Each structure stands twice: as C-alpha cells, then as structure tokens.
Amino acid sequence: MAALRYAGLDDTDSEDELPPGWEQRTTKDGWVYYANHTEEKTQWEHPKTGKRKRIAGDLPYGWEQETDENGQVFFVDHINKRTTYLDPRLAFTVDDNPTKPTSRQRYDSSTTAMEILQGRDFTGQVVVVTGANSGIGFETAKSFALHGAHVILACRNMTRANEAVSRILGEWHKAKVEAMTLDLALLRSVQHFAQAFKAKNVSLHVLVCNAGAFALPWSLTKDGLETTFQVNHLGHFYLVQLLQDVLCRSAPARVVVVSSESHRFTDINDSSGKLDFSRLSPSKNDYWAMLAYNRSKLCNILFSNELHRRLSPRGVTSNAVHPGNMLYSSIHRNWWVYTLLFTLARPFTKSMFPRLGISVAIAKESLGDRALALLPYEETKVQG
C-alpha cells in the first residue's frame, strides 16, 4: 500500500483490492497483469474477480514512461520530481472482454502484427528474421522490436539492412535492433553468420526463416546448386542445423518457416514414388522458375514438419506459414513479366501489413501465454 500511496493510487474499491502477497503491474502496451510474490508467478487475470484489465487513456500531464537499464518500465513525474514503477493510470483501468475469443475470432485476414502483439512484452527475448530489410520480413522484425524484443535482421545487403535498422529506431529510439550479414546463396556465409551469432552468447527464442527468391533465371550458386533451391530452402535448412543447439538451450523456442500455398502444385518424387534429387537442383534445360519456386516451398513444409517432430520434445516447435494468395510485396522484382502481372493485380491485392500478422501470431504463440517468461517475476522490484 505504501507504493500505491506513493503513486497516488491508494483509493481502491473492495472488489479490485488484491489479496495479500499480490501486486498489480502493467506492460508497455498498457495491459494489466498480476504478480504473486508468494508463488513467484504472474498471470493476466485478477486473482479475485478473474477479469482481465487494460489501461485507459494517456499518462497524466507531466508524466513520462521510461525504461531502465534492465528493460523494466518505470514512470517519471516531472512536476513532483519523482519516479515509480507503478503506472499512475492503474486507478483508471477498464475491463477487457471477459469471454476468451478463439484464434479464429482474434486473427483474420485484416489482423496486423501490431494488433496480435498488443499487450505482449518481449523484453529479454531474442528474435532473428532473415530477409528483414524489406517486405514481410521488415514488418515482422519491426513489430517484435517495438514490443521489446532484441531483433537481429539477417540480410545479404548490409546497406539496406542498416537502413531498415534506422527506420525501426526512428519509430522507437530505444528499440534493440541490429543487422548481421547472411547470404543464403553462399553456405560459407550461413556458417559465418551462425558463428558470429553464437559469439554473442545470447539466447534464440524465435527464428523466422523469411528470406526467399521468386522467378529467378536459372543460375548456380558458388556451392554448385540451383539458386532458388539454395536460397529458399537449403540455406535455411543449414542455418537451423547450425543454430539448433542454441534453440534447444533457449527453449521454449520456435522456428517459423515462411512457405507458400504453391507447394501443392508440384512434386519432388519420380515415377516410382522415390525422391528425385535432380528435381531439387535441376539443370538449365529442366528448369522452370515457377516450378523451382513451388518445389522449394514444398521442401519448406517437409523440413518444418520433420524439424517439429525431432525438436518439439526438447521444447522447440516449428511451423510453416502461408502469407496469403492476395498479397502484394516486392518478391516479383526479378522478372519484368511477373512485375507486370503483379502491377495489374495490385488494386485487388492486400498489403503485407495485415498478412504478416499470421507469421507473427504463430511466432508469438510459441511464447504467448507463457506469462512468466514474457512478464518476468522480479521480487526485488515494485514495478508497473
């Protein structure tokens, strides 16, 4: 009560009064959760009423929200020159919808990543997104960064990657975001990225395998493999293998592989039903750009399923996602014919912003209701 009185919040009604040993806190996004000091755990529901609450309105005049060196939110009262970890708006909370909606009700084709992450604090979580300097990758990385995660943009073009980092920092100067070099068309680069990441001695909670190529003319990488196959599948496959030990140590963790519905329109088996390796990395005479893309997306699905089977017992889950048929992005840029087709279809397509919510939702659900990890109990601090 002394802390409540210090923040001017000691005038509470009996229904919302917390039992002994409980403390009310808030996330950066204004959602209320409750810390049980006796059992050292947190939960979203009020321990007496079972209701979920959120903050209503802006901070009072003269107040400002800051984050300390440990990533914990605190509030500064510039008028009275004092600080507190209690949100001064706690006296004006409103009830959230008491009926827990289903996933279908919560997320649909118009849902944005920011809406999905509403009320989530990813402080202390490490997220790697490949191909994150533009498109879905950038929006996904930005969404996680603006919710407190330490986000690494793994990109081939460091100039564009650093520009993407600047754009995110322009929206929130305290975002923890950085760029690292990763060229999926060069297996040595994948290896160097994994080594550099491990040298940081950090965890890895979410790995989003997003980077991809579409409608490329036939070419071989320096590793002697067809480029679409290596960039879309094999490079990510190798990356996950190299970071598998870090993922397992960071459990619960998740791998999200961005695939496509077009995986249904191809086959990688020969006439006898056995895997035909020549179809994965075809010769120039047997190459068709669209078919190569479809096969790489099928490999994404098979890889994600098998990865989940092997690692889920160790706390690492894997999901493949389809970003949407009516989606406009820059993936068509490699051939003018596809650019023309996408341009003609532009008025009938959806932007990437709602669709990327699907990828973020799946990544979030791996950590989602794990309230203790996202909203850490800290006995030494009274925080809001």
Short mmCIF file of C-alpha atoms in Angstrom, two decimals, residues 24-352:
data_model
loop_
_atom_site.label_atom_id
_atom_site.label_comp_id
_atom_site.label_asym_id
_atom_site.label_seq_id
_atom_site.Cartn_x
_atom_site.Cartn_y
_atom_site.Cartn_z
CA GLN A 24 -0.58 -5.20 -9.91
CA ARG A 25 1.68 -4.38 -12.86
CA THR A 26 1.38 -3.19 -16.47
CA THR A 27 3.06 -3.95 -19.78
CA LYS A 28 4.49 -1.33 -22.14
CA ASP A 29 1.28 -1.56 -24.14
CA GLY A 30 -0.94 -0.83 -21.16
CA TRP A 31 -2.23 -4.30 -20.29
CA VAL A 32 -2.53 -5.19 -16.61
CA TYR A 33 -1.11 -8.37 -15.12
CA TYR A 34 -0.66 -9.62 -11.57
CA ALA A 35 2.41 -10.87 -9.70
CA ASN A 36 2.07 -13.40 -6.90
CA HIS A 37 5.03 -12.84 -4.58
CA THR A 38 4.26 -15.97 -2.57
CA GLU A 39 4.37 -18.38 -5.52
CA GLU A 40 6.65 -16.16 -7.65
CA LYS A 41 4.46 -16.24 -10.75
CA THR A 42 2.42 -13.88 -12.89
CA GLN A 43 -0.97 -14.07 -14.58
CA TRP A 44 -3.29 -11.93 -16.68
CA GLU A 45 -6.48 -12.49 -14.64
CA HIS A 46 -7.28 -10.61 -11.43
CA PRO A 47 -6.85 -13.17 -8.59
CA LYS A 48 -10.26 -12.32 -7.07
CA THR A 49 -12.51 -11.30 -9.97
CA GLY A 50 -10.90 -13.34 -12.75
CA LYS A 51 -11.17 -10.32 -15.05
CA ARG A 52 -8.56 -9.04 -17.44
CA LYS A 53 -7.88 -5.31 -17.42
CA ARG A 54 -6.15 -2.71 -19.51
CA ILE A 55 -5.12 0.87 -19.04
CA ALA A 56 -7.48 3.56 -20.35
CA GLY A 57 -6.20 6.87 -21.65
CA ASP A 58 -2.85 8.59 -21.75
CA LEU A 59 -0.46 9.31 -18.90
CA PRO A 60 -1.41 12.27 -16.67
CA TYR A 61 0.07 15.65 -17.52
CA GLY A 62 3.73 15.84 -16.51
CA TRP A 63 4.28 12.05 -16.50
CA GLU A 64 6.56 10.15 -18.88
CA GLN A 65 7.24 6.44 -19.40
CA GLU A 66 10.88 5.33 -19.45
CA THR A 67 12.81 2.03 -19.47
CA ASP A 68 15.73 1.32 -17.13
CA GLU A 69 18.98 -0.48 -18.00
CA ASN A 70 17.34 -3.84 -17.24
CA GLY A 71 14.49 -3.22 -19.67
CA GLN A 72 11.93 -2.57 -16.91
CA VAL A 73 9.36 0.18 -17.42
CA PHE A 74 9.16 3.00 -14.88
CA PHE A 75 7.33 6.32 -14.75
CA VAL A 76 8.69 9.82 -14.16
CA ASP A 77 6.60 12.57 -12.60
CA HIS A 78 8.39 15.69 -13.83
CA ILE A 79 6.13 18.05 -11.89
CA ASN A 80 6.77 16.48 -8.47
CA LYS A 81 10.24 15.19 -9.49
CA ARG A 82 9.75 11.56 -8.53
CA THR A 83 9.86 8.12 -10.17
CA THR A 84 7.89 4.95 -9.61
CA TYR A 85 7.48 1.52 -11.18
CA LEU A 86 3.70 1.79 -10.76
CA ASP A 87 1.72 3.08 -13.72
CA PRO A 88 -0.24 6.14 -12.50
CA ARG A 89 -3.13 5.10 -14.77
CA LEU A 90 -3.82 1.96 -12.71
CA ALA A 91 -6.62 3.85 -10.97
CA PHE A 92 -8.39 4.12 -14.33
CA THR A 93 -8.30 0.60 -15.72
CA VAL A 94 -11.18 -0.87 -17.73
CA ASP A 95 -12.25 -4.48 -18.06
CA ASP A 96 -11.09 -6.41 -21.08
CA ASN A 97 -13.56 -8.75 -22.83
CA PRO A 98 -14.18 -11.46 -20.18
CA THR A 99 -15.00 -14.03 -22.86
CA LYS A 100 -11.81 -15.51 -24.22
CA PRO A 101 -12.14 -15.47 -28.01
CA THR A 102 -10.98 -18.29 -30.21
CA SER A 103 -7.99 -17.95 -32.52
CA ARG A 104 -10.38 -17.66 -35.47
CA GLN A 105 -12.18 -14.78 -33.78
CA ARG A 106 -8.97 -12.99 -32.83
CA TYR A 107 -6.97 -13.33 -36.05
CA ASP A 108 -8.25 -12.94 -39.59
CA SER A 109 -7.05 -11.60 -42.94
CA SER A 110 -7.20 -8.00 -41.75
CA THR A 111 -5.29 -8.53 -38.50
CA THR A 112 -1.99 -6.67 -38.24
CA ALA A 113 1.14 -7.80 -36.44
CA MET A 114 0.87 -4.88 -34.04
CA GLU A 115 -2.65 -5.96 -33.08
CA ILE A 116 -1.52 -9.52 -32.48
CA LEU A 117 1.32 -8.39 -30.23
CA GLN A 118 -0.92 -5.97 -28.31
CA GLY A 119 -0.28 -6.42 -24.61
CA ARG A 120 2.85 -8.53 -25.09
CA ASP A 121 6.22 -7.62 -23.65
CA PHE A 122 9.08 -9.39 -25.43
CA THR A 123 11.79 -7.82 -23.32
CA GLY A 124 14.62 -10.32 -22.97
CA GLN A 125 13.52 -12.36 -26.00
CA VAL A 126 15.88 -12.71 -28.97
CA VAL A 127 14.39 -12.91 -32.47
CA VAL A 128 16.24 -13.50 -35.76
CA VAL A 129 14.43 -12.67 -39.01
CA THR A 130 16.06 -13.50 -42.35
CA GLY A 131 15.45 -11.18 -45.29
CA ALA A 132 14.30 -8.49 -42.88
CA ASN A 133 15.35 -5.36 -44.75
CA SER A 134 12.05 -5.14 -46.68
CA GLY A 135 8.58 -6.59 -47.12
CA ILE A 136 7.11 -9.06 -44.68
CA GLY A 137 10.49 -9.63 -43.05
CA PHE A 138 10.91 -5.96 -42.21
CA GLU A 139 7.39 -5.56 -40.83
CA THR A 140 7.79 -8.70 -38.73
CA ALA A 141 11.14 -7.55 -37.35
CA LYS A 142 9.78 -4.08 -36.62
CA SER A 143 6.74 -5.46 -34.80
CA PHE A 144 8.87 -7.58 -32.49
CA ALA A 145 11.35 -4.75 -31.88
CA LEU A 146 8.61 -2.30 -30.95
CA HIS A 147 7.43 -4.80 -28.33
CA GLY A 148 10.77 -5.06 -26.58
CA ALA A 149 12.48 -7.99 -28.31
CA HIS A 150 16.15 -7.94 -29.27
CA VAL A 151 15.78 -8.35 -33.03
CA ILE A 152 18.54 -9.30 -35.47
CA LEU A 153 17.95 -8.55 -39.14
CA ALA A 154 19.83 -11.26 -41.06
CA CYS A 155 20.32 -9.83 -44.55
CA ARG A 156 22.52 -10.13 -47.62
CA ASN A 157 22.62 -6.41 -48.42
CA MET A 158 24.01 -4.64 -45.36
CA THR A 159 23.36 -1.17 -46.76
CA ARG A 160 19.63 -1.86 -46.99
CA ALA A 161 19.73 -3.75 -43.69
CA ASN A 162 21.24 -0.78 -41.86
CA GLU A 163 18.64 1.50 -43.45
CA ALA A 164 15.94 -0.84 -42.11
CA VAL A 165 17.51 -0.67 -38.65
CA SER A 166 17.43 3.14 -38.83
CA ARG A 167 13.76 3.11 -39.83
CA ILE A 168 12.88 0.98 -36.80
CA LEU A 169 14.92 3.16 -34.46
CA GLY A 170 13.14 6.15 -35.99
CA GLU A 171 9.86 4.78 -34.65
CA TRP A 172 11.27 3.94 -31.21
CA HIS A 173 14.77 5.11 -30.37
CA LYS A 174 15.09 2.56 -27.57
CA ALA A 175 14.41 -0.44 -29.81
CA LYS A 176 17.06 -3.13 -29.52
CA VAL A 177 17.72 -3.99 -33.15
CA GLU A 178 20.81 -4.75 -35.22
CA ALA A 179 21.80 -6.11 -38.63
CA MET A 180 24.05 -9.05 -39.42
CA THR A 181 25.30 -10.36 -42.76
CA LEU A 182 23.62 -13.51 -44.09
CA ASP A 183 23.77 -14.59 -47.73
CA LEU A 184 21.72 -17.77 -48.12
CA ALA A 185 23.16 -18.29 -51.59
CA LEU A 186 26.55 -18.92 -50.01
CA LEU A 187 26.79 -21.70 -47.43
CA ARG A 188 30.02 -20.25 -46.08
CA SER A 189 28.12 -17.04 -45.29
CA VAL A 190 25.49 -19.07 -43.42
CA GLN A 191 28.26 -20.69 -41.41
CA HIS A 192 29.87 -17.32 -40.65
CA PHE A 193 26.54 -15.90 -39.52
CA ALA A 194 25.98 -18.81 -37.13
CA GLN A 195 29.47 -18.41 -35.71
CA ALA A 196 29.03 -14.67 -35.25
CA PHE A 197 25.64 -15.15 -33.60
CA LYS A 198 26.98 -17.77 -31.18
CA ALA A 199 29.84 -15.45 -30.29
CA LYS A 200 27.27 -13.03 -28.86
CA ASN A 201 26.42 -15.60 -26.16
CA VAL A 202 22.71 -14.81 -26.29
CA SER A 203 19.62 -17.00 -26.45
CA LEU A 204 17.47 -17.52 -29.54
CA HIS A 205 13.75 -17.69 -28.87
CA VAL A 206 12.30 -17.14 -32.35
CA LEU A 207 13.93 -17.81 -35.73
CA VAL A 208 11.83 -16.59 -38.67
CA CYS A 209 13.06 -18.12 -41.94
CA ASN A 210 11.55 -15.49 -44.21
CA ALA A 211 14.07 -14.69 -46.96
CA GLY A 212 13.22 -16.04 -50.38
CA ALA A 213 13.65 -15.67 -54.13
CA PHE A 214 10.99 -15.89 -56.82
CA ALA A 215 11.07 -16.03 -60.64
CA LEU A 216 14.86 -16.15 -60.86
CA PRO A 217 16.51 -17.04 -64.14
CA TRP A 218 18.49 -20.28 -63.93
CA SER A 219 21.83 -19.94 -62.23
CA LEU A 220 24.10 -21.88 -59.92
CA THR A 221 25.42 -20.61 -56.61
CA LYS A 222 29.10 -20.77 -55.74
CA ASP A 223 28.22 -24.01 -53.96
CA GLY A 224 27.13 -25.51 -57.29
CA LEU A 225 23.39 -25.64 -56.52
CA GLU A 226 20.41 -24.09 -58.29
CA THR A 227 19.89 -20.67 -56.71
CA THR A 228 16.14 -20.81 -55.91
CA PHE A 229 16.54 -24.15 -54.15
CA GLN A 230 19.51 -22.99 -52.08
CA VAL A 231 18.14 -19.57 -51.12
CA ASN A 232 14.59 -20.67 -50.33
CA HIS A 233 15.31 -23.99 -48.66
CA LEU A 234 18.83 -25.31 -48.28
CA GLY A 235 20.32 -22.13 -46.83
CA HIS A 236 17.63 -22.00 -44.15
CA PHE A 237 17.96 -25.74 -43.54
CA TYR A 238 21.69 -25.30 -42.91
CA LEU A 239 21.10 -22.23 -40.72
CA VAL A 240 18.69 -24.09 -38.46
CA GLN A 241 21.08 -27.02 -38.15
CA LEU A 242 23.90 -24.70 -37.09
CA LEU A 243 21.70 -22.90 -34.52
CA GLN A 244 19.85 -25.97 -33.28
CA ASP A 245 21.85 -26.21 -30.05
CA VAL A 246 21.15 -22.55 -29.24
CA LEU A 247 17.42 -23.02 -29.89
CA CYS A 248 17.28 -26.03 -27.61
CA ARG A 249 19.13 -24.22 -24.82
CA SER A 250 16.68 -21.31 -25.20
CA ALA A 251 13.54 -23.48 -25.00
CA PRO A 252 10.71 -22.82 -25.23
CA ALA A 253 11.64 -21.53 -28.67
CA ARG A 254 10.21 -21.64 -32.17
CA VAL A 255 11.19 -21.76 -35.81
CA VAL A 256 8.77 -20.15 -38.29
CA VAL A 257 9.30 -21.05 -41.96
CA VAL A 258 7.57 -18.81 -44.50
CA SER A 259 6.34 -21.18 -47.21
CA SER A 260 3.56 -20.83 -49.79
CA GLU A 261 0.30 -22.43 -50.87
CA SER A 262 2.02 -23.08 -54.20
CA HIS A 263 3.79 -26.06 -52.62
CA ARG A 264 0.69 -28.05 -53.60
CA PHE A 265 1.35 -27.64 -57.31
CA THR A 266 4.49 -29.71 -57.69
CA ASP A 267 6.15 -32.99 -56.84
CA ILE A 268 9.68 -33.99 -55.95
CA ASN A 269 9.26 -37.74 -56.45
CA ASP A 270 9.99 -39.72 -59.60
CA SER A 271 7.55 -42.05 -61.34
CA SER A 272 8.31 -44.83 -58.85
CA GLY A 273 7.47 -42.61 -55.87
CA LYS A 274 11.08 -42.11 -54.73
CA LEU A 275 12.71 -38.75 -54.09
CA ASP A 276 14.22 -37.39 -57.30
CA PHE A 277 17.20 -35.25 -56.26
CA SER A 278 17.59 -33.91 -59.79
CA ARG A 279 14.28 -32.08 -59.39
CA LEU A 280 15.55 -30.18 -56.36
CA SER A 281 18.51 -28.63 -58.17
CA PRO A 282 17.68 -29.04 -61.86
CA SER A 283 19.88 -28.42 -64.88
CA LYS A 284 19.29 -25.42 -67.11
CA ASN A 285 17.35 -27.50 -69.65
CA ASP A 286 14.98 -28.84 -66.97
CA TYR A 287 14.50 -25.52 -65.18
CA TRP A 288 11.25 -23.57 -64.94
CA ALA A 289 11.27 -20.67 -62.46
CA MET A 290 7.73 -21.17 -61.12
CA LEU A 291 8.21 -24.91 -60.68
CA ALA A 292 11.53 -24.37 -58.92
CA TYR A 293 9.82 -21.96 -56.51
CA ASN A 294 6.99 -24.41 -55.83
CA ARG A 295 9.43 -27.22 -55.11
CA SER A 296 11.43 -25.07 -52.72
CA LYS A 297 8.23 -24.22 -50.84
CA LEU A 298 7.34 -27.91 -50.63
CA CYS A 299 10.77 -28.53 -49.14
CA ASN A 300 10.00 -25.80 -46.57
CA ILE A 301 6.87 -27.66 -45.47
CA LEU A 302 8.56 -31.06 -45.24
CA PHE A 303 11.51 -29.58 -43.37
CA SER A 304 9.34 -27.72 -40.86
CA ASN A 305 7.24 -30.81 -40.14
CA GLU A 306 10.26 -33.02 -39.57
CA LEU A 307 12.01 -30.36 -37.50
CA HIS A 308 8.97 -30.13 -35.26
CA ARG A 309 8.87 -33.91 -34.87
CA ARG A 310 12.51 -34.03 -33.81
CA LEU A 311 12.81 -30.95 -31.63
CA SER A 312 9.39 -30.46 -30.05
CA PRO A 313 10.25 -32.97 -27.27
CA ARG A 314 13.12 -30.60 -26.43
CA GLY A 315 10.90 -27.52 -26.28
CA VAL A 316 11.50 -26.20 -29.81
CA THR A 317 8.46 -26.09 -32.08
CA SER A 318 8.37 -25.41 -35.80
CA ASN A 319 5.60 -24.12 -38.06
CA ALA A 320 5.39 -23.34 -41.76
CA VAL A 321 3.11 -20.47 -42.78
CA HIS A 322 1.45 -19.31 -45.97
CA PRO A 323 1.45 -15.49 -46.09
CA GLY A 324 -1.61 -15.27 -48.36
CA ASN A 325 -2.56 -15.51 -52.02
CA MET A 326 -3.73 -11.91 -52.50
CA LEU A 327 -0.53 -10.39 -51.14
CA TYR A 328 1.47 -7.55 -52.65
CA SER A 329 5.20 -7.39 -51.92
CA SER A 330 8.43 -6.98 -53.89
CA ILE A 331 9.14 -10.69 -54.36
CA HIS A 332 8.24 -10.41 -58.07
CA ARG A 333 11.07 -7.97 -58.81
CA ASN A 334 13.34 -10.48 -60.60
CA TRP A 335 11.44 -10.66 -63.91
CA TRP A 336 9.53 -7.88 -65.67
CA VAL A 337 6.71 -10.25 -66.73
CA TYR A 338 5.84 -11.07 -63.13
CA THR A 339 6.24 -7.41 -62.19
CA LEU A 340 3.69 -6.50 -64.87
CA LEU A 341 1.27 -9.18 -63.68
CA PHE A 342 1.60 -8.11 -60.04
CA THR A 343 1.14 -4.47 -61.04
CA LEU A 344 -2.09 -5.26 -62.90
CA ALA A 345 -3.34 -7.24 -59.91
CA ARG A 346 -2.27 -4.56 -57.40
CA PRO A 347 -5.75 -2.98 -56.97
CA PHE A 348 -7.14 -6.38 -55.96
CA THR A 349 -4.40 -7.37 -53.53
CA LYS A 350 -3.92 -6.75 -49.84
CA SER A 351 -0.88 -5.04 -48.44
CA MET A 352 1.68 -7.02 -46.49
#
